[in-house]
PDB file of C-alpha atoms and ligand atoms in Angstrom:
ATOM      1  CA  MET A   1       2.514 -10.001   5.061  1.00 84.00           C
ATOM      2  CA  SER A   2       5.962  -8.898   3.972  1.00 92.00           C
ATOM      3  CA  HIS A   3       8.258 -11.388   2.272  1.00 96.00           C
ATOM      4  CA  LEU A   4      11.219 -10.559   4.515  1.00 97.00           C
ATOM      5  CA  ARG A   5      10.733  -8.900   7.883  1.00 97.00           C
ATOM      6  CA  ILE A   6      13.673  -7.690   9.947  1.00 97.00           C
ATOM      7  CA  GLU A   7      12.704  -6.594  13.446  1.00 97.00           C
ATOM      8  CA  SER A   8      14.977  -4.704  15.866  1.00 97.00           C
ATOM      9  CA  LEU A   9      18.078  -6.447  14.625  1.00 97.00           C
ATOM     10  CA  SER A  10      21.253  -5.897  16.584  1.00 97.00           C
ATOM     11  CA  LYS A  11      24.708  -7.414  16.497  1.00 97.00           C
ATOM     12  CA  VAL A  12      27.533  -7.013  18.967  1.00 96.00           C
ATOM     13  CA  TYR A  13      30.850  -8.630  18.059  1.00 94.00           C
ATOM     14  CA  VAL A  14      33.297  -9.488  20.767  1.00 89.00           C
ATOM     15  CA  ASP A  15      36.701  -8.423  19.519  1.00 85.00           C
ATOM     16  CA  GLU A  16      38.802 -11.027  21.329  1.00 86.00           C
ATOM     17  CA  TYR A  17      42.065  -9.455  20.229  1.00 86.00           C
ATOM     18  CA  ARG A  18      41.321  -6.025  21.677  1.00 85.00           C
ATOM     19  CA  GLY A  19      39.090  -7.371  24.416  1.00 85.00           C
ATOM     20  CA  GLU A  20      36.235  -5.008  23.581  1.00 89.00           C
ATOM     21  CA  ASN A  21      32.720  -5.163  22.153  1.00 91.00           C
ATOM     22  CA  VAL A  22      31.923  -3.774  18.718  1.00 91.00           C
ATOM     23  CA  VAL A  23      28.286  -2.743  18.213  1.00 93.00           C
ATOM     24  CA  ALA A  24      27.958  -3.452  14.487  1.00 95.00           C
ATOM     25  CA  LEU A  25      24.160  -3.129  14.209  1.00 96.00           C
ATOM     26  CA  ASP A  26      21.782  -1.298  16.491  1.00 95.00           C
ATOM     27  CA  ASP A  27      18.012  -1.770  16.333  1.00 96.00           C
ATOM     28  CA  ILE A  28      17.563  -2.167  12.555  1.00 97.00           C
ATOM     29  CA  SER A  29      14.063  -2.818  11.246  1.00 97.00           C
ATOM     30  CA  PHE A  30      12.809  -2.995   7.676  1.00 97.00           C
ATOM     31  CA  THR A  31      10.799  -5.195   5.354  1.00 97.00           C
ATOM     32  CA  ILE A  32      11.169  -6.370   1.764  1.00 98.00           C
ATOM     33  CA  GLU A  33       8.127  -7.266  -0.321  1.00 97.00           C
ATOM     34  CA  GLN A  34       7.861 -10.208  -2.700  1.00 96.00           C
ATOM     35  CA  GLY A  35       9.568  -9.397  -5.999  1.00 96.00           C
ATOM     36  CA  GLU A  36      11.100  -6.179  -4.701  1.00 97.00           C
ATOM     37  CA  PHE A  37      14.682  -5.026  -5.351  1.00 97.00           C
ATOM     38  CA  VAL A  38      16.084  -3.400  -2.213  1.00 98.00           C
ATOM     39  CA  SER A  39      19.629  -2.129  -1.673  1.00 98.00           C
ATOM     40  CA  ILE A  40      21.310  -1.613   1.666  1.00 97.00           C
ATOM     41  CA  LEU A  41      23.699   1.310   1.266  1.00 97.00           C
ATOM     42  CA  GLY A  42      26.340   2.695   3.567  1.00 93.00           C
ATOM     43  CA  PRO A  43      30.038   3.380   4.012  1.00 90.00           C
ATOM     44  CA  SER A  44      32.572   0.653   4.635  1.00 89.00           C
ATOM     45  CA  GLY A  45      32.330  -0.775   8.140  1.00 90.00           C
ATOM     46  CA  CYS A  46      28.718   0.272   8.788  1.00 92.00           C
ATOM     47  CA  GLY A  47      27.499  -3.305   9.123  1.00 95.00           C
ATOM     48  CA  LYS A  48      26.195  -4.182   5.648  1.00 95.00           C
ATOM     49  CA  THR A  49      27.899  -7.561   5.403  1.00 95.00           C
ATOM     50  CA  THR A  50      26.797  -8.301   8.946  1.00 96.00           C
ATOM     51  CA  ILE A  51      23.146  -7.839   7.924  1.00 97.00           C
ATOM     52  CA  LEU A  52      23.640 -10.074   4.899  1.00 96.00           C
ATOM     53  CA  ASN A  53      25.413 -12.760   6.918  1.00 96.00           C
ATOM     54  CA  ILE A  54      22.615 -12.784   9.478  1.00 97.00           C
ATOM     55  CA  VAL A  55      19.866 -12.979   6.830  1.00 97.00           C
ATOM     56  CA  ALA A  56      21.839 -15.731   5.042  1.00 96.00           C
ATOM     57  CA  GLY A  57      22.011 -17.571   8.369  1.00 95.00           C
ATOM     58  CA  PHE A  58      25.821 -17.619   8.470  1.00 94.00           C
ATOM     59  CA  ILE A  59      25.963 -15.789  11.817  1.00 95.00           C
ATOM     60  CA  GLU A  60      23.538 -15.256  14.688  1.00 95.00           C
ATOM     61  CA  PRO A  61      22.134 -11.872  15.662  1.00 96.00           C
ATOM     62  CA  SER A  62      22.582 -10.579  19.219  1.00 96.00           C
ATOM     63  CA  GLY A  63      18.989  -9.382  19.271  1.00 96.00           C
ATOM     64  CA  GLY A  64      15.886  -9.067  17.147  1.00 96.00           C
ATOM     65  CA  ARG A  65      14.347 -11.490  14.711  1.00 94.00           C
ATOM     66  CA  ILE A  66      14.040 -12.193  11.007  1.00 96.00           C
ATOM     67  CA  LEU A  67      11.118 -13.788   9.230  1.00 96.00           C
ATOM     68  CA  LEU A  68      11.178 -15.080   5.660  1.00 96.00           C
ATOM     69  CA  GLY A  69       7.542 -15.527   4.765  1.00 93.00           C
ATOM     70  CA  ASP A  70       6.157 -16.668   8.094  1.00 90.00           C
ATOM     71  CA  LYS A  71       9.244 -18.650   9.126  1.00 93.00           C
ATOM     72  CA  PRO A  72      11.984 -17.404  11.433  1.00 94.00           C
ATOM     73  CA  ILE A  73      15.451 -17.739   9.927  1.00 93.00           C
ATOM     74  CA  GLY A  74      17.689 -20.249  11.646  1.00 86.00           C
ATOM     75  CA  GLY A  75      20.779 -21.396   9.772  1.00 91.00           C
ATOM     76  CA  PRO A  76      21.562 -21.186   6.073  1.00 93.00           C
ATOM     77  CA  GLY A  77      19.103 -22.794   3.651  1.00 90.00           C
ATOM     78  CA  PRO A  78      18.375 -23.258  -0.045  1.00 89.00           C
ATOM     79  CA  ASP A  79      15.530 -20.731   0.224  1.00 92.00           C
ATOM     80  CA  ARG A  80      18.229 -18.013   0.200  1.00 95.00           C
ATOM     81  CA  GLY A  81      20.912 -17.717  -2.488  1.00 92.00           C
ATOM     82  CA  VAL A  82      24.033 -15.627  -1.977  1.00 92.00           C
ATOM     83  CA  VAL A  83      26.132 -13.950  -4.690  1.00 91.00           C
ATOM     84  CA  PHE A  84      29.504 -13.008  -3.192  1.00 87.00           C
ATOM     85  CA  GLN A  85      31.913 -10.286  -4.270  1.00 82.00           C
ATOM     86  CA  SER A  86      34.585 -12.920  -4.805  1.00 79.00           C
ATOM     87  CA  PHE A  87      32.409 -14.948  -7.247  1.00 75.00           C
ATOM     88  CA  ALA A  88      32.994 -18.134  -5.202  1.00 84.00           C
ATOM     89  CA  LEU A  89      32.571 -20.521  -8.118  1.00 92.00           C
ATOM     90  CA  PHE A  90      33.805 -24.114  -8.031  1.00 94.00           C
ATOM     91  CA  PRO A  91      37.075 -23.841  -9.987  1.00 93.00           C
ATOM     92  CA  TRP A  92      37.097 -27.541 -10.873  1.00 96.00           C
ATOM     93  CA  LYS A  93      33.617 -27.455 -12.404  1.00 96.00           C
ATOM     94  CA  THR A  94      32.684 -26.087 -15.831  1.00 96.00           C
ATOM     95  CA  ILE A  95      30.233 -23.187 -16.144  1.00 97.00           C
ATOM     96  CA  LEU A  96      27.455 -25.705 -16.818  1.00 97.00           C
ATOM     97  CA  GLY A  97      28.592 -27.750 -13.806  1.00 96.00           C
ATOM     98  CA  ASN A  98      28.574 -24.679 -11.570  1.00 96.00           C
ATOM     99  CA  VAL A  99      25.073 -23.580 -12.566  1.00 96.00           C
ATOM    100  CA  ARG A 100      23.743 -27.152 -12.497  1.00 95.00           C
ATOM    101  CA  PHE A 101      24.925 -27.611  -8.927  1.00 93.00           C
ATOM    102  CA  GLY A 102      21.778 -26.258  -7.219  1.00 89.00           C
ATOM    103  CA  PRO A 103      19.249 -28.233  -9.291  1.00 91.00           C
ATOM    104  CA  LYS A 104      21.468 -31.299  -8.740  1.00 92.00           C
ATOM    105  CA  MET A 105      21.403 -30.800  -4.964  1.00 89.00           C
ATOM    106  CA  ALA A 106      17.626 -30.418  -5.221  1.00 88.00           C
ATOM    107  CA  LYS A 107      17.676 -33.933  -6.755  1.00 91.00           C
ATOM    108  CA  ARG A 108      16.090 -32.914 -10.036  1.00 90.00           C
ATOM    109  CA  SER A 109      16.519 -35.289 -12.954  1.00 94.00           C
ATOM    110  CA  ARG A 110      19.643 -34.996 -15.064  1.00 94.00           C
ATOM    111  CA  SER A 111      17.724 -33.607 -18.030  1.00 94.00           C
ATOM    112  CA  GLU A 112      15.973 -31.072 -15.771  1.00 94.00           C
ATOM    113  CA  GLN A 113      19.334 -30.019 -14.300  1.00 93.00           C
ATOM    114  CA  ASP A 114      20.641 -29.384 -17.808  1.00 95.00           C
ATOM    115  CA  ARG A 115      17.540 -27.585 -18.988  1.00 95.00           C
ATOM    116  CA  VAL A 116      17.456 -25.243 -15.973  1.00 94.00           C
ATOM    117  CA  ALA A 117      21.213 -24.594 -16.069  1.00 95.00           C
ATOM    118  CA  ARG A 118      21.180 -23.781 -19.794  1.00 96.00           C
ATOM    119  CA  GLU A 119      18.147 -21.513 -19.360  1.00 93.00           C
ATOM    120  CA  PHE A 120      19.921 -19.366 -16.763  1.00 93.00           C
ATOM    121  CA  ILE A 121      23.240 -19.414 -18.614  1.00 94.00           C
ATOM    122  CA  GLU A 122      21.333 -17.978 -21.553  1.00 93.00           C
ATOM    123  CA  LEU A 123      19.571 -15.434 -19.337  1.00 90.00           C
ATOM    124  CA  VAL A 124      22.939 -13.985 -18.241  1.00 90.00           C
ATOM    125  CA  GLY A 125      24.276 -14.050 -21.801  1.00 91.00           C
ATOM    126  CA  LEU A 126      26.824 -16.864 -21.506  1.00 94.00           C
ATOM    127  CA  THR A 127      25.502 -19.360 -24.028  1.00 95.00           C
ATOM    128  CA  GLY A 128      28.515 -20.894 -25.762  1.00 96.00           C
ATOM    129  CA  PHE A 129      30.638 -20.883 -22.596  1.00 97.00           C
ATOM    130  CA  GLU A 130      29.015 -23.905 -20.904  1.00 96.00           C
ATOM    131  CA  ASP A 131      32.111 -26.078 -21.151  1.00 97.00           C
ATOM    132  CA  ARG A 132      34.645 -23.476 -20.053  1.00 96.00           C
ATOM    133  CA  TYR A 133      36.158 -23.332 -16.579  1.00 96.00           C
ATOM    134  CA  PRO A 134      35.890 -20.240 -14.340  1.00 95.00           C
ATOM    135  CA  HIS A 135      39.588 -19.322 -14.743  1.00 95.00           C
ATOM    136  CA  GLU A 136      39.050 -19.090 -18.513  1.00 95.00           C
ATOM    137  CA  LEU A 137      36.487 -16.294 -18.034  1.00 94.00           C
ATOM    138  CA  SER A 138      36.863 -12.606 -17.167  1.00 92.00           C
ATOM    139  CA  GLY A 139      35.782 -11.338 -13.732  1.00 90.00           C
ATOM    140  CA  GLY A 140      32.591  -9.896 -15.186  1.00 90.00           C
ATOM    141  CA  MET A 141      31.706 -13.193 -16.844  1.00 92.00           C
ATOM    142  CA  GLN A 142      32.436 -15.125 -13.662  1.00 93.00           C
ATOM    143  CA  GLN A 143      30.037 -12.895 -11.786  1.00 91.00           C
ATOM    144  CA  ARG A 144      27.347 -13.596 -14.394  1.00 92.00           C
ATOM    145  CA  VAL A 145      27.879 -17.268 -13.632  1.00 94.00           C
ATOM    146  CA  GLY A 146      27.486 -16.416  -9.929  1.00 92.00           C
ATOM    147  CA  VAL A 147      24.126 -14.787 -10.677  1.00 91.00           C
ATOM    148  CA  ALA A 148      22.984 -17.670 -12.929  1.00 92.00           C
ATOM    149  CA  ARG A 149      23.982 -20.218 -10.297  1.00 93.00           C
ATOM    150  CA  VAL A 150      21.895 -18.544  -7.623  1.00 91.00           C
ATOM    151  CA  LEU A 151      18.883 -18.036  -9.909  1.00 90.00           C
ATOM    152  CA  ALA A 152      18.985 -21.701 -10.982  1.00 91.00           C
ATOM    153  CA  ASN A 153      18.207 -22.580  -7.353  1.00 89.00           C
ATOM    154  CA  ASP A 154      14.970 -20.609  -7.581  1.00 88.00           C
ATOM    155  CA  PRO A 155      15.572 -19.011  -4.159  1.00 92.00           C
ATOM    156  CA  GLN A 156      12.863 -17.112  -2.293  1.00 94.00           C
ATOM    157  CA  LEU A 157      15.421 -14.420  -1.593  1.00 96.00           C
ATOM    158  CA  MET A 158      18.581 -13.492  -3.466  1.00 95.00           C
ATOM    159  CA  LEU A 159      21.324 -11.879  -1.385  1.00 96.00           C
ATOM    160  CA  MET A 160      24.157 -10.004  -3.080  1.00 95.00           C
ATOM    161  CA  ASP A 161      27.163  -8.589  -1.219  1.00 94.00           C
ATOM    162  CA  GLU A 162      28.893  -5.909  -3.329  1.00 93.00           C
ATOM    163  CA  PRO A 163      28.716  -8.273  -6.313  1.00 91.00           C
ATOM    164  CA  PHE A 164      30.314  -5.856  -8.795  1.00 90.00           C
ATOM    165  CA  ALA A 165      32.921  -4.235  -6.554  1.00 89.00           C
ATOM    166  CA  SER A 166      35.871  -6.118  -8.015  1.00 84.00           C
ATOM    167  CA  VAL A 167      35.294  -5.502 -11.723  1.00 87.00           C
ATOM    168  CA  ASP A 168      36.255  -2.415 -13.743  1.00 88.00           C
ATOM    169  CA  ALA A 169      33.832   0.513 -14.125  1.00 90.00           C
ATOM    170  CA  GLN A 170      32.635  -0.279 -17.661  1.00 90.00           C
ATOM    171  CA  THR A 171      32.053  -3.947 -16.884  1.00 89.00           C
ATOM    172  CA  ARG A 172      30.246  -2.957 -13.693  1.00 91.00           C
ATOM    173  CA  MET A 173      27.757  -0.777 -15.593  1.00 93.00           C
ATOM    174  CA  LYS A 174      27.148  -3.566 -18.097  1.00 90.00           C
ATOM    175  CA  LEU A 175      26.589  -6.096 -15.295  1.00 90.00           C
ATOM    176  CA  GLN A 176      24.205  -3.714 -13.526  1.00 93.00           C
ATOM    177  CA  GLU A 177      22.176  -3.340 -16.718  1.00 93.00           C
ATOM    178  CA  ASP A 178      22.162  -7.104 -17.227  1.00 90.00           C
ATOM    179  CA  LEU A 179      21.087  -7.738 -13.650  1.00 92.00           C
ATOM    180  CA  ILE A 180      18.240  -5.279 -13.979  1.00 93.00           C
ATOM    181  CA  LYS A 181      17.139  -6.924 -17.212  1.00 90.00           C
ATOM    182  CA  VAL A 182      17.064 -10.310 -15.471  1.00 89.00           C
ATOM    183  CA  TRP A 183      15.141  -8.786 -12.564  1.00 93.00           C
ATOM    184  CA  GLU A 184      12.628  -7.048 -14.836  1.00 91.00           C
ATOM    185  CA  GLU A 185      12.038 -10.378 -16.590  1.00 89.00           C
ATOM    186  CA  ARG A 186      11.764 -12.639 -13.521  1.00 88.00           C
ATOM    187  CA  HIS A 187      11.237 -10.416 -10.485  1.00 92.00           C
ATOM    188  CA  PRO A 188      13.282 -12.392  -7.957  1.00 94.00           C
ATOM    189  CA  THR A 189      13.250 -10.743  -4.510  1.00 96.00           C
ATOM    190  CA  ILE A 190      16.704  -9.190  -4.100  1.00 97.00           C
ATOM    191  CA  MET A 191      18.546  -7.658  -1.160  1.00 98.00           C
ATOM    192  CA  LEU A 192      21.766  -6.126  -2.478  1.00 97.00           C
ATOM    193  CA  ILE A 193      24.519  -4.662  -0.329  1.00 96.00           C
ATOM    194  CA  THR A 194      26.618  -1.830  -1.734  1.00 96.00           C
ATOM    195  CA  HIS A 195      28.620   1.276  -0.856  1.00 94.00           C
ATOM    196  CA  ASP A 196      28.022   2.689  -4.368  1.00 95.00           C
ATOM    197  CA  ILE A 197      25.217   5.290  -4.293  1.00 96.00           C
ATOM    198  CA  GLU A 198      24.612   5.341  -8.049  1.00 96.00           C
ATOM    199  CA  GLU A 199      24.519   1.554  -8.203  1.00 96.00           C
ATOM    200  CA  ALA A 200      21.914   1.436  -5.435  1.00 97.00           C
ATOM    201  CA  VAL A 201      19.711   4.103  -7.060  1.00 97.00           C
ATOM    202  CA  PHE A 202      20.063   2.637 -10.553  1.00 97.00           C
ATOM    203  CA  LEU A 203      19.019  -0.851  -9.512  1.00 97.00           C
ATOM    204  CA  SER A 204      16.541  -0.503  -6.682  1.00 98.00           C
ATOM    205  CA  ASP A 205      12.896  -0.017  -5.866  1.00 97.00           C
ATOM    206  CA  ARG A 206      14.029   1.079  -2.405  1.00 98.00           C
ATOM    207  CA  VAL A 207      17.357   2.118  -0.913  1.00 98.00           C
ATOM    208  CA  ILE A 208      17.962   1.672   2.793  1.00 97.00           C
ATOM    209  CA  VAL A 209      20.684   4.059   3.934  1.00 96.00           C
ATOM    210  CA  LEU A 210      22.699   3.099   7.026  1.00 95.00           C
ATOM    211  CA  THR A 211      24.878   5.228   9.263  1.00 91.00           C
ATOM    212  CA  SER A 212      27.989   3.760  10.836  1.00 86.00           C
ATOM    213  CA  HIS A 213      29.366   3.007  14.306  1.00 85.00           C
ATOM    214  CA  PRO A 214      26.965   1.665  15.287  1.00 87.00           C
ATOM    215  CA  GLY A 215      25.094   0.731  12.109  1.00 90.00           C
ATOM    216  CA  ARG A 216      21.651   2.292  12.307  1.00 92.00           C
ATOM    217  CA  LEU A 217      18.930   2.855   9.780  1.00 95.00           C
ATOM    218  CA  ASN A 218      19.180   6.406   8.485  1.00 94.00           C
ATOM    219  CA  ARG A 219      16.570   6.481   5.706  1.00 95.00           C
ATOM    220  CA  ASP A 220      14.335   4.084   3.790  1.00 97.00           C
ATOM    221  CA  MET A 221      13.849   5.712   0.380  1.00 97.00           C
ATOM    222  CA  ARG A 222      11.553   4.686  -2.426  1.00 97.00           C
ATOM    223  CA  ILE A 223      13.229   5.203  -5.817  1.00 97.00           C
ATOM    224  CA  ASP A 224      10.511   6.456  -8.118  1.00 94.00           C
ATOM    225  CA  LEU A 225      12.527   6.345 -11.352  1.00 96.00           C
ATOM    226  CA  PRO A 226      10.683   4.705 -14.249  1.00 94.00           C
ATOM    227  CA  ARG A 227      11.673   1.282 -15.574  1.00 93.00           C
ATOM    228  CA  PRO A 228      13.156  -0.205 -17.641  1.00 92.00           C
ATOM    229  CA  ARG A 229      16.317   1.630 -16.595  1.00 94.00           C
ATOM    230  CA  GLN A 230      19.421   2.123 -18.699  1.00 94.00           C
ATOM    231  CA  TRP A 231      22.561   4.074 -17.897  1.00 95.00           C
ATOM    232  CA  ALA A 232      22.392   5.940 -21.213  1.00 94.00           C
ATOM    233  CA  ASN A 233      19.107   7.527 -20.081  1.00 92.00           C
ATOM    234  CA  LEU A 234      19.749   7.904 -16.376  1.00 93.00           C
ATOM    235  CA  VAL A 235      23.096   9.726 -16.558  1.00 89.00           C
ATOM    236  CA  ARG A 236      21.218  12.711 -17.989  1.00 91.00           C
ATOM    237  CA  ASP A 237      18.127  12.319 -15.797  1.00 95.00           C
ATOM    238  CA  THR A 238      17.643  15.203 -13.343  1.00 96.00           C
ATOM    239  CA  ARG A 239      15.589  13.076 -10.939  1.00 96.00           C
ATOM    240  CA  PHE A 240      18.428  10.514 -10.830  1.00 97.00           C
ATOM    241  CA  SER A 241      20.973  13.160  -9.852  1.00 96.00           C
ATOM    242  CA  GLU A 242      18.576  14.707  -7.318  1.00 97.00           C
ATOM    243  CA  ILE A 243      18.170  11.350  -5.601  1.00 97.00           C
ATOM    244  CA  THR A 244      21.884  10.495  -5.614  1.00 97.00           C
ATOM    245  CA  HIS A 245      22.731  13.958  -4.251  1.00 96.00           C
ATOM    246  CA  GLU A 246      20.148  13.639  -1.514  1.00 96.00           C
ATOM    247  CA  ILE A 247      21.638  10.300  -0.462  1.00 95.00           C
ATOM    248  CA  MET A 248      25.166  11.671  -0.645  1.00 94.00           C
ATOM    249  CA  GLY A 249      24.055  14.416   1.731  1.00 93.00           C
ATOM    250  CA  LEU A 250      22.647  11.857   4.165  1.00 91.00           C
ATOM    251  CA  ILE A 251      25.857   9.828   4.113  1.00 89.00           C
ATOM    252  CA  MET A 252      28.127  12.890   4.453  1.00 85.00           C
ATOM    253  CA  GLN A 253      26.073  14.034   7.454  1.00 82.00           C
ATOM    254  CA  GLY A 254      26.303  10.606   8.999  1.00 70.00           C
ATOM    255  CA  SER A 255      30.048  10.165   8.566  1.00 61.00           C
ATOM    256  CA  GLY A 256      31.109  13.809   8.248  1.00 49.00           C
ATOM    257  CA  ASN A 257      30.278  14.832  11.811  1.00 49.00           C
ATOM    258  CA  ALA A 258      33.076  12.808  13.346  1.00 47.00           C
ATOM    259  CA  ASP A 259      35.620  14.279  10.907  1.00 47.00           C
ATOM    260  CA  ALA A 260      34.306  17.783  11.490  1.00 44.00           C
ATOM    261  CA  GLU A 261      34.605  17.332  15.252  1.00 45.00           C
ATOM    262  CA  GLN A 262      38.154  16.067  14.913  1.00 47.00           C
ATOM    263  CA  GLU A 263      39.048  19.024  12.699  1.00 44.00           C
ATOM    264  CA  GLN A 264      37.497  21.344  15.214  1.00 46.00           C
ATOM    265  CA  GLU A 265      39.651  19.806  17.948  1.00 46.00           C
ATOM    266  CA  ALA A 266      42.769  20.073  15.798  1.00 47.00           C
ATOM    267  CA  VAL A 267      42.022  23.713  15.073  1.00 46.00           C
ATOM    268  CA  GLY A 268      41.374  24.326  18.760  1.00 45.00           C
ATOM    269  CA  GLU A 269      44.739  22.842  19.700  1.00 45.00           C
ATOM    270  CA  ALA A 270      46.608  24.808  17.054  1.00 44.00           C
ATOM    271  CA  SER A 271      45.155  28.203  17.894  1.00 41.00           C
ATOM    272  CA  PRO A 272      46.532  30.207  20.838  1.00 41.00           C
TER     273      PRO A 272
HETATM  274  P1  ADP B 301      30.497  -3.473   5.989  1.00 78.86           P
HETATM  275  O1  ADP B 301      30.138  -4.698   5.250  1.00 78.86           O
HETATM  276  O2  ADP B 301      29.457  -2.406   5.941  1.00 78.86           O
HETATM  277  O3  ADP B 301      31.834  -2.923   5.546  1.00 78.86           O
HETATM  278  P2  ADP B 301      30.779  -5.228   8.316  1.00 78.86           P
HETATM  279  O4  ADP B 301      29.422  -5.790   8.537  1.00 78.86           O
HETATM  280  O5  ADP B 301      31.775  -6.077   7.639  1.00 78.86           O
HETATM  281  O6  ADP B 301      30.636  -3.811   7.545  1.00 78.86           O
HETATM  282  O7  ADP B 301      31.389  -4.775   9.724  1.00 78.86           O
HETATM  283  C1  ADP B 301      30.696  -3.905  10.617  1.00 78.86           C
HETATM  284  C2  ADP B 301      31.549  -3.638  11.839  1.00 78.86           C
HETATM  285  O8  ADP B 301      31.704  -4.843  12.600  1.00 78.86           O
HETATM  286  C3  ADP B 301      32.960  -3.144  11.532  1.00 78.86           C
HETATM  287  O9  ADP B 301      33.328  -2.211  12.514  1.00 78.86           O
HETATM  288  C4  ADP B 301      33.777  -4.415  11.634  1.00 78.86           C
HETATM  289  O10 ADP B 301      35.112  -4.094  11.994  1.00 78.86           O
HETATM  290  C5  ADP B 301      33.070  -5.182  12.731  1.00 78.86           C
HETATM  291  N1  ADP B 301      33.194  -6.638  12.572  1.00 78.86           N
HETATM  292  C6  ADP B 301      32.789  -7.376  11.508  1.00 78.86           C
HETATM  293  N2  ADP B 301      33.005  -8.683  11.707  1.00 78.86           N
HETATM  294  C7  ADP B 301      33.597  -8.789  12.928  1.00 78.86           C
HETATM  295  C8  ADP B 301      34.082  -9.905  13.726  1.00 78.86           C
HETATM  296  N3  ADP B 301      33.972 -11.162  13.290  1.00 78.86           N
HETATM  297  N4  ADP B 301      34.629  -9.629  14.930  1.00 78.86           N
HETATM  298  C9  ADP B 301      34.718  -8.363  15.378  1.00 78.86           C
HETATM  299  N5  ADP B 301      34.276  -7.286  14.695  1.00 78.86           N
HETATM  300  C10 ADP B 301      33.727  -7.485  13.484  1.00 78.86           C
HETATM  301 MG1   MG B 302      31.047  -5.662   3.571  1.00 78.86          MG
END
């Protein structure tokens, strides 16, 4: 039995302003196994956040069903932890307070809360910053806190929506390496959303490529690169560039057709 099973998922938004329906997701099915790292990859607007929001239980699908273990997903729950792009830390709590929040909600003893929080703060390399407040930390450090906070809840499924999109390129690569180190140590089940091909390939066991308008599943690819993975090795790895090029081709095909058609029309109009 798969850990997460998504069956024929669809989502139609009603755009009240324009008075029309937007088909965001059309008949998406895939599974994620226990301890697997899977990325959902596609261009902006293809429905990635919609998938995450449905799996998190924040919004309802229009069709299909989702099982976590053997249970259908209803609303949000502590069995799923979400790391947002915008960090979403409590600004009035210290780093320790932020990471301790989950264990506290789970009504663990005060000493347990502290032990768990400090363990995960150490895991993401922030020991020494326990008593700081989020605004005193860089974006990259805040996102480490975001990761530690989710892990401290011991979720069955970790959901990440473009978690490194708002930090600079060097910090992003460092955070990706740190995340993969944490994953290789603990093997949490992760579904990560991204539009960054190299990020998806670097991190994942599998990459699920979506096409846009409506969001459909284009390809479910197993990434057979050896682990542990480090950027210093992968940037020169021929298999890594083969895979990223293959995916780029898939995405260009998916989104390029519309542009090509428009160009064709423009050319047609211009010529006598
Ligand atoms: P992504 O995360 O891949 O950029 P989203 O899941 O945010 O894509 O959006 C997918 C599509 O659904 C887009 O066309 C977007 O404009 C549309 N959409 C998202 N949320 C809503 C909403 N609440 N109402 C109407 N349309 C929406
Ligand atoms: Mg999004």
